[in-house]
XYZ file of C-alpha atoms in Angstrom:
433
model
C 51.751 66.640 121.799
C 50.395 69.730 120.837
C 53.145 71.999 122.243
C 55.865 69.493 120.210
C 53.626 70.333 117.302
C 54.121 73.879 118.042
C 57.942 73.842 118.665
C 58.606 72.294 115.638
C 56.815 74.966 113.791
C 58.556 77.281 115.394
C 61.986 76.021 114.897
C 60.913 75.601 111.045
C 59.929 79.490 110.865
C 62.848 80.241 112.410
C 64.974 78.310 109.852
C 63.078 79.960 107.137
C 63.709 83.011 108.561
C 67.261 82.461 109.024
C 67.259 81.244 105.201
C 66.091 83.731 103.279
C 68.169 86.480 101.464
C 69.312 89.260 103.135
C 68.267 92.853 101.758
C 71.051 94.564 100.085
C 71.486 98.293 101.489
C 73.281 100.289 98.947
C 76.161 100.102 101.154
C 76.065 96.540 101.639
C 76.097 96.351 97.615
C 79.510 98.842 97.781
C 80.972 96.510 100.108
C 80.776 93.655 98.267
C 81.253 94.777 94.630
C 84.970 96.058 96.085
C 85.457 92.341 97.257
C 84.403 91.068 94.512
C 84.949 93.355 91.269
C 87.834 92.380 88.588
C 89.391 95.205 88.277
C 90.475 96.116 91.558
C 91.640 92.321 92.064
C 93.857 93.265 89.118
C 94.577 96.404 90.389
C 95.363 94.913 93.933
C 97.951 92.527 91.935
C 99.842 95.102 90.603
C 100.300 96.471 93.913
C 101.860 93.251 94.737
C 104.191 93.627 91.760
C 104.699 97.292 92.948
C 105.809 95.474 96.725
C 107.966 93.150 95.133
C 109.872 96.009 93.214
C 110.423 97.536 96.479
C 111.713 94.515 97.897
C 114.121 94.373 94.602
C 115.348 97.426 95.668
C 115.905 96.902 99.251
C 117.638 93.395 97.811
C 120.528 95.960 95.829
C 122.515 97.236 99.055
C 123.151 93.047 99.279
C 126.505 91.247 98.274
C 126.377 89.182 95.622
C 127.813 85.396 96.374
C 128.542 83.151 93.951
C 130.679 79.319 93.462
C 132.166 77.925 90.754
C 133.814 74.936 89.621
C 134.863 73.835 86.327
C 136.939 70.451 84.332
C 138.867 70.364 81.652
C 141.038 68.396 79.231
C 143.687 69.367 76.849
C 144.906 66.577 74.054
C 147.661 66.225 71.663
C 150.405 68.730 71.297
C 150.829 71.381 74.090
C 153.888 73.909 75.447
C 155.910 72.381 77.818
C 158.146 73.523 80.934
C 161.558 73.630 78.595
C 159.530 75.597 76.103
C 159.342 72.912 73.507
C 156.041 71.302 72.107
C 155.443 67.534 72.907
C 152.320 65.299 72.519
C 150.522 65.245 75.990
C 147.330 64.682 77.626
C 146.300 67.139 80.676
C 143.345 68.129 82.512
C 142.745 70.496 85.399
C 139.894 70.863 87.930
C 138.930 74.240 89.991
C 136.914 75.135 92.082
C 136.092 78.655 93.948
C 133.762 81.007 95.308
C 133.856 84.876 95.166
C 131.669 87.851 97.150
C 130.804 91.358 95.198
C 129.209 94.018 97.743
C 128.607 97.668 96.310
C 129.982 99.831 98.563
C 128.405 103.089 96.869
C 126.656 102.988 93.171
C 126.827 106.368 92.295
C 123.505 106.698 94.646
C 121.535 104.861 92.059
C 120.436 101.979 94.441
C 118.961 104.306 96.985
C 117.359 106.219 94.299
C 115.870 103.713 92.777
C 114.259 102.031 96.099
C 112.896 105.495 96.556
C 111.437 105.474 92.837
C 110.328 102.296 93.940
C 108.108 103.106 97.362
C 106.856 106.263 95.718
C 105.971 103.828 93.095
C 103.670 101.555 94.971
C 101.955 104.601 96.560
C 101.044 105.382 93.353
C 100.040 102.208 92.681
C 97.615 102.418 95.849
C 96.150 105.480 94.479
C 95.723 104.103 91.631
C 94.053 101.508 93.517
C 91.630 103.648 95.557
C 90.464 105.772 92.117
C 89.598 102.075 90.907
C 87.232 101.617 93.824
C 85.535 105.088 93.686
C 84.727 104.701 89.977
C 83.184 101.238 91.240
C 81.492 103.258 93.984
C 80.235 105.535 91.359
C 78.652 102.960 89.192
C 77.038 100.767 92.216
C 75.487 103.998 93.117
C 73.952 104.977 89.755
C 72.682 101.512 89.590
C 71.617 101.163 92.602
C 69.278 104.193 92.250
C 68.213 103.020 88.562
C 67.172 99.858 90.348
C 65.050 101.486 92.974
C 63.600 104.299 90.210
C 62.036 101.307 88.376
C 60.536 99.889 91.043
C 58.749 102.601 92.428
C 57.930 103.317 88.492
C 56.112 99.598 88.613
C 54.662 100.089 91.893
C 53.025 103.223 90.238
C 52.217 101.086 87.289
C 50.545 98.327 89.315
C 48.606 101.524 90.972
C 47.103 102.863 87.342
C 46.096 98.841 86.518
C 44.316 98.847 89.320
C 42.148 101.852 88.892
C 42.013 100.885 85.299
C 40.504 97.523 86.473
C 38.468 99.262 88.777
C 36.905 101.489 86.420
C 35.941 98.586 84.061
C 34.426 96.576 86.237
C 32.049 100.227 87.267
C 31.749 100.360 83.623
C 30.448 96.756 83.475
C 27.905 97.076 85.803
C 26.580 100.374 84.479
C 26.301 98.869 80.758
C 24.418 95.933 82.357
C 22.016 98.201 83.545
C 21.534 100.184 80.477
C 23.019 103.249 82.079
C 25.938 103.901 79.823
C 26.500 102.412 76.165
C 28.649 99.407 75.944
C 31.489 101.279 74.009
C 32.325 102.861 76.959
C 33.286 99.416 77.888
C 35.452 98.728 75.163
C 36.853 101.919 75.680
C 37.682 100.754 79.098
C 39.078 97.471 78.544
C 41.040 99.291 75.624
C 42.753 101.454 78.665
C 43.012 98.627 80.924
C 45.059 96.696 78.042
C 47.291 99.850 77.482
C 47.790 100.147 81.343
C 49.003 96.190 81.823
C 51.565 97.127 79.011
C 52.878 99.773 80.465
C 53.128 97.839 83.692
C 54.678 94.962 82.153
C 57.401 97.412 80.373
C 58.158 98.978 83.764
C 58.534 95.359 85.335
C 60.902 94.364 82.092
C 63.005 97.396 83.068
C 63.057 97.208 86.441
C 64.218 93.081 85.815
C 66.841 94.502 83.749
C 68.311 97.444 85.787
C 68.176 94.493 88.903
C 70.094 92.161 86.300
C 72.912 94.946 85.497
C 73.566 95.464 89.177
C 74.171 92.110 90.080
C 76.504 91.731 87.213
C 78.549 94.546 88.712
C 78.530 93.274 91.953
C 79.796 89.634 90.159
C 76.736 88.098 91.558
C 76.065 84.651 89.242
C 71.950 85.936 89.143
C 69.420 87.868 90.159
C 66.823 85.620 92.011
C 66.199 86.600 95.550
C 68.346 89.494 94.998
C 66.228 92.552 97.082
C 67.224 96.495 97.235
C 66.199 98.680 100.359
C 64.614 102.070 99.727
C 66.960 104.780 100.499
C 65.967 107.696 103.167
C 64.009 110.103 101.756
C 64.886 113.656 103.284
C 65.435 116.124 101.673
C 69.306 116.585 101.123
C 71.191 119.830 101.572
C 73.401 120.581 98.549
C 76.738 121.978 99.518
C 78.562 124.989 97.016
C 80.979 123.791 94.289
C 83.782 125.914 95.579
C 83.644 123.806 99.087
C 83.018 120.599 97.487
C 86.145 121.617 95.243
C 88.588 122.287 97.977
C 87.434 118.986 99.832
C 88.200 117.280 96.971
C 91.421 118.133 96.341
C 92.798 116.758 99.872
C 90.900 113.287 99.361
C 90.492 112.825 95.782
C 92.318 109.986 94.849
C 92.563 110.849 91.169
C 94.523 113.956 92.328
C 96.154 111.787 95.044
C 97.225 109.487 92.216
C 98.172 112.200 90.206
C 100.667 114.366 92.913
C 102.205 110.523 93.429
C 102.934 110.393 89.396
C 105.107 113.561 89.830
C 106.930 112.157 92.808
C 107.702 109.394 90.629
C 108.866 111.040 88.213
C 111.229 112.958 90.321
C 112.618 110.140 91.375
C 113.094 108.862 87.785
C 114.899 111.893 87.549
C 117.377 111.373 90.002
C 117.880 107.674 88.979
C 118.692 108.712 85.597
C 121.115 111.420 86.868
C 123.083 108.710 89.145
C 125.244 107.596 85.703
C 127.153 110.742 85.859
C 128.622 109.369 89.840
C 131.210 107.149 90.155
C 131.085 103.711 91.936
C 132.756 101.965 94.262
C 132.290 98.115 95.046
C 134.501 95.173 96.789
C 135.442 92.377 95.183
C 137.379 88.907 96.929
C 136.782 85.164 96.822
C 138.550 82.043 97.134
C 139.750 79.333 95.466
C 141.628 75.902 94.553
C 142.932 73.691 91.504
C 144.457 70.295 91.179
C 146.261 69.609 87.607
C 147.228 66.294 85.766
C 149.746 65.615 83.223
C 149.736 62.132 81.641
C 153.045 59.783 81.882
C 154.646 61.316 84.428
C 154.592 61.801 88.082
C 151.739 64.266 89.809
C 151.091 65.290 93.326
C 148.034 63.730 94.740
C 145.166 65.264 94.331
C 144.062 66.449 97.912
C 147.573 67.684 98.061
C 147.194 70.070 95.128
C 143.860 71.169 96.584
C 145.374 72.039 99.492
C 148.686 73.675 98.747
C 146.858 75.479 95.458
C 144.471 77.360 97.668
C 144.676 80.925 96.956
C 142.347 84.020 98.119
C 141.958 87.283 96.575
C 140.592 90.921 97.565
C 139.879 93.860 95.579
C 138.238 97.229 95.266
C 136.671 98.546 92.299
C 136.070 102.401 91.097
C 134.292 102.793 88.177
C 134.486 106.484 86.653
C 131.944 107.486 83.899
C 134.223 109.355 81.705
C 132.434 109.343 77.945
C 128.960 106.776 77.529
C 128.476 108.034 74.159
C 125.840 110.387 75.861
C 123.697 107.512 76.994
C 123.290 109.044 80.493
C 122.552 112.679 79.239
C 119.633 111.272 77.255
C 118.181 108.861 80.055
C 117.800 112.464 82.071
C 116.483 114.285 79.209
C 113.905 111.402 79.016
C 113.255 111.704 82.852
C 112.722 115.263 82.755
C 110.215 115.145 79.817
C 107.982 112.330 82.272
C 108.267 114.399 84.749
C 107.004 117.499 83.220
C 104.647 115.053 81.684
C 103.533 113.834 85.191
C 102.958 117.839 86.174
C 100.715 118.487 83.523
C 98.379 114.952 83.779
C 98.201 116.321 87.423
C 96.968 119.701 86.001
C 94.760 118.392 83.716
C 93.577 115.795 86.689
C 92.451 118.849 88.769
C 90.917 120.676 85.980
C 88.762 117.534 85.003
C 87.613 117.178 88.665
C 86.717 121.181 89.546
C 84.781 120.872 86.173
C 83.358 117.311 86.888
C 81.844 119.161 90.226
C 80.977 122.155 88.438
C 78.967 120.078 86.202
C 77.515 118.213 89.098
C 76.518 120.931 91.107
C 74.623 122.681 88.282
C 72.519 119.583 87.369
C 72.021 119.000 91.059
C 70.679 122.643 91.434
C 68.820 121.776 88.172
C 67.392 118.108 89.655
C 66.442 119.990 93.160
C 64.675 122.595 90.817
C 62.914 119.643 89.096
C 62.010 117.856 91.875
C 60.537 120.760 93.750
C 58.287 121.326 90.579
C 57.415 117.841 90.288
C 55.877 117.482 93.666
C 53.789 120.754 92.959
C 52.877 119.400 89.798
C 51.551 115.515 91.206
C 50.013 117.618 93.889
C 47.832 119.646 91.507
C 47.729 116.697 89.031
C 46.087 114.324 92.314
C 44.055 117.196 93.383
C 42.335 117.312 89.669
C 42.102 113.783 89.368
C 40.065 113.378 92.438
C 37.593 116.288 91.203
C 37.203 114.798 87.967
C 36.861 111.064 89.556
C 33.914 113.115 91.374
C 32.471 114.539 88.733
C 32.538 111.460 86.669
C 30.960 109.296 89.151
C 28.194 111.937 89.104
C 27.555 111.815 85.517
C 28.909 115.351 85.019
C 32.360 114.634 82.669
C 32.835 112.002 79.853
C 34.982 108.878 80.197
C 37.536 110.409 78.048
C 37.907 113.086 80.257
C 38.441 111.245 82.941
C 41.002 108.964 81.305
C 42.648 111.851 80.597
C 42.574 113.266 84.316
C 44.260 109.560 85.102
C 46.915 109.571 82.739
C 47.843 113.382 83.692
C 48.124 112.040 86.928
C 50.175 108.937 86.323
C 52.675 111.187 83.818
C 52.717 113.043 87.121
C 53.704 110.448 89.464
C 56.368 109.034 87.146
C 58.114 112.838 86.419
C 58.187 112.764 90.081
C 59.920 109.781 90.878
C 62.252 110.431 87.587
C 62.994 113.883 89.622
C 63.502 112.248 92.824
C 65.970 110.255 91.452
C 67.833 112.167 89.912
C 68.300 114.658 92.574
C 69.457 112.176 95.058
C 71.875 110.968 92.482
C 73.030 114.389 91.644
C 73.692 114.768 95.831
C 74.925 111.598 95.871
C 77.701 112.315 93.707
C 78.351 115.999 94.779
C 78.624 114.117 98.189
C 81.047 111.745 97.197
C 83.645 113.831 95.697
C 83.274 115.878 98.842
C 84.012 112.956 101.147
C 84.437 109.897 99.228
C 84.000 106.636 100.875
C-alpha cells in the first residue's frame, strides 16, 4: 500500500512537472514571434500574390480558347434573294469555337515573367527585413524584461537590509541604547525602500506585458525569461561589421532586388516599340430559317454549313500617339529611383552601425566603470556597516553608504544591459539570424 501511495505521487509530480510553462530563451521568444507576428503573415501573403503573378506570366505563352454560340430573329420587312423587300420572319443559329496563340509579343511576355520572378524575390526580401526588424524588437525587449528583474531582485535586496536594520534599531531603542527617532527614521527608509521595490516590480510587470504582446501571446501569467550568458562579449570594428552586412543585409538585399525590378520594368515598357506576331483559326456552323417556305433540315445545315478558318496576325507599332515612349521614360525614372533608395539603403545601414558601434564602445566603457564603481561602492558600505554597528558613524551616514550602494548596483545592471544590447545589435547586422 505504501509503495502505491508512493507511485501515485510520483506520477502526479511528474504530471506537474510535465505541466508547467516552459522558460522562454530569447531565442525561443524569436522563434515564435516570426510564427506568430502580423506583419510578416501579411508580408508572407503578398508573397503569395507575388507567386501568383509569376504564374500569370508563365500562363501568357498559352493559347487562348474560346466557344460561342448565338440566336437570332429578324421580323417584318427584310432584302430578299431577287433584291426586292417583302414581309418575312427569319432566324439563324451559330455556333463556333476559335484558338488565339501568340507566337512572339514583341518579347513583352517573357519580359514581363522576368519582371515578375525578380518581383517575388523582392518580395522575399522584403519579407526577411520584416523578420529582422521583429528580431530587433524581441531582442530589445527581451533585455528590458530581464534589466527589470534583476533591478527588483536588487530592490527586494535593499528591503531586506532596510528591514533588517529596523528591527536592530528596535531592539536597541528598547534597551535605551539609541533614541526612538532613529526608529522612525528607519521605518521612514524601510517605507521608501518597499516603494521603490514595488515601482521596479510595476515595471518589470509591464516590460513582461509588452513582450508578450509582441510575441501575440493572449497574457502574461506563467510567462518566464531565462538569464542570458554573461561573458564578456568581444566587440568587432564597424568597418568589418559593415562589409558583412552588405552581403546579408536584407534591407540592401531588398534594395539591389528593387533595381532588378526596375530593369525589368524597363524592358517591358520598351517591348511596344516590337512588332507581334500571333495565330488565329477556329471553327464553326449555322443553320438558317425563313418562314413560309421550304428550309433544309436543320442537322443538314449544320452539317453542310461547317466552315474552318486560319490566320496569322502581325501587328506593327507604327504611331501610339507616343504612349510607348512615355511608359519607358516612366520606367527609366523608377529605375533610377530604385538606384538611389539602394544608395540611400546602404548609407542608412553603414551609419546605423557606425552609430552602434560608438554607443557599444560607449556601453563597454560604462559598464567597465560601473563594476569599479559597485566594487568601491560595496567595499564602503561594508566599512561603514562596521563602523555603525560599533557606534562609530550616525544612522544617516549609514543610510547614505546603502543608498550609494544600491544607486551602484542599479547603474550597473543599467550598464550591463545596455552593453549586451549594443553587441547584440552590432552582432546582428554582422550575421543576422
Amino acid at each position: 500500500m505504501k509503495s502505491n501511495r508512493i507511485i501515485i505521487l510520483l506520477s502526479l509530480l511528474a504530471i506537474a512537472c510535465s505541466s508547467r510553462s516552459e522558460d522562454w530563451t530569447l531565442q525561443r521568444c524569436i522563434d515564435y514571434a516570426l510564427d506568430h507576428n502580423i506583419d510578416i503573415r501579411l508580408r508572407e501573403q503578398e508573397i503569395e500574390t507575388g507567386r501568383l503573378q509569376v504564374s500569370d506570366g508563365k500562363h501568357a505563352f498559352l493559347p487562348q480558347i474560346t466557344g460561342s454560340a448565338s440566336q437570332s430573329f429578324n421580323f417584318g420587312r427584310g432584302l430578299t434573294a431577287e433584291n426586292t423587300y417583302a414581309n418575312r420572319n427569319t432566324s439563324s443559329f451559330q455556333v463556333g469555337a476559335s484558338v488565339s496563340l501568340p507566337i512572339f509579343s514583341g518579347l513583352r511576355n517573357s519580359r514581363t515573367l522576368e519582371q515578375a520572378r525578380l518581383n517575388l524575390r523582392s518580395m522575399t526580401w522584403q519579407l526577411e527585413q520584416a523578420k529582422d526588424n521583429v528580431t530587433l524588437n524581441i531582442i530589445a525587449q527581451y533585455l528590458q524584461v530581464l534589466y527589470n528583474m534583476e533591478v527588483v531582485e536588487t530592490a527586494s535586496s535593499q528591503v531586506s537590509l532596510s528591514g533588517h536594520e529596523l528591527e536592530r534599531r528596535r531592539s536597541l531603542a528598547g534597551t535605551g541604547r539609541i533614541a526612538e527617532v532613529e526608529v522612525l527614521e528607519a521605518e521612514s527608509q524601510l517605507a521608501q525602500d518597499k516603494l521603490t521595490h514595488v515601482n521596479a516590480r510595476n515595471d518589470y510587470s509591464l516590460s513582461l506585458l509588452e513582450l508578450t504582446q509582441l510575441l501575440q501571446l493572449p497574457s502574461a501569467d506563467d510567462f518566464e525569461v531565462v538569464p542570458l550568458d554573461g561573458n564578456d562579449p568581444v566587440i568587432p570594428s564597424a568597418l568589418s561589421v559593415y562589409n558583412d552586412a552588405l552581403n546579408i543585409n536584407s534591407g540592401v538585399m531588398a534594395a539591389l532586388s528593387g533595381i532588378e525590378v526596375a530593369k525589368a520594368g524597363v524592358g517591358v515598357a520598351q517591348s511596344g516599340y516590337i512588332p507581334t506576331l500571333s495565330f488565329n483559326g477556329g471553327v464553326g456552323t449555322s443553320y438558317y430559317k425563313l418562314n413560309g417556305v421550304s428550309n433544309m433540315p436543320f442537322s443538314k445545315q449544320m452539317r453542310e454549313n461547317y466552315s474552318t478558318y486560319l490566320g496569322f496576325s502581325l501587328n506593327i507599332p507604327i504611331f501610339d500617339a507616343l504612349n510607348t515612349r512615355t511608359s519607358v521614360r516612366k520606367a527609366r525614372v523608377q529605375l533610377l529611383s530604385a538606384q538611389l533608395q539602394a544608395d540611400k539603403v546602404r548609407s542608412d545601414l553603414y551609419k546605423a552601425i557606425q552609430q552602434a558601434h560608438v554607443q557599444a564602445m560607449g556601453a563597454r566603457e560604462k559598464y567597465i566603470t560601473a563594476q569599479t564603481s559597485q566594487e568601491s561602492a560595496s567595499a564602503s558600505f561594508e566599512a561603514m556597516r562596521e563602523k555603525y554597528n560599533l557606534g562609530r558613524a550616525t544612522s544617516t551616514e549609514y543610510e547614505q553608504s546603502k543608498n550609494n550602494l544600491f544607486s551602484a548596483r542599479i547603474q550597473l545592471i543599467q550598464a550591463r544591459y545596455e552593453y549586451l544590447l549594443r553587441y547584440r545589435i552590432l552582432d546582428f547586422y554582422q550575421h543576422s539570424r
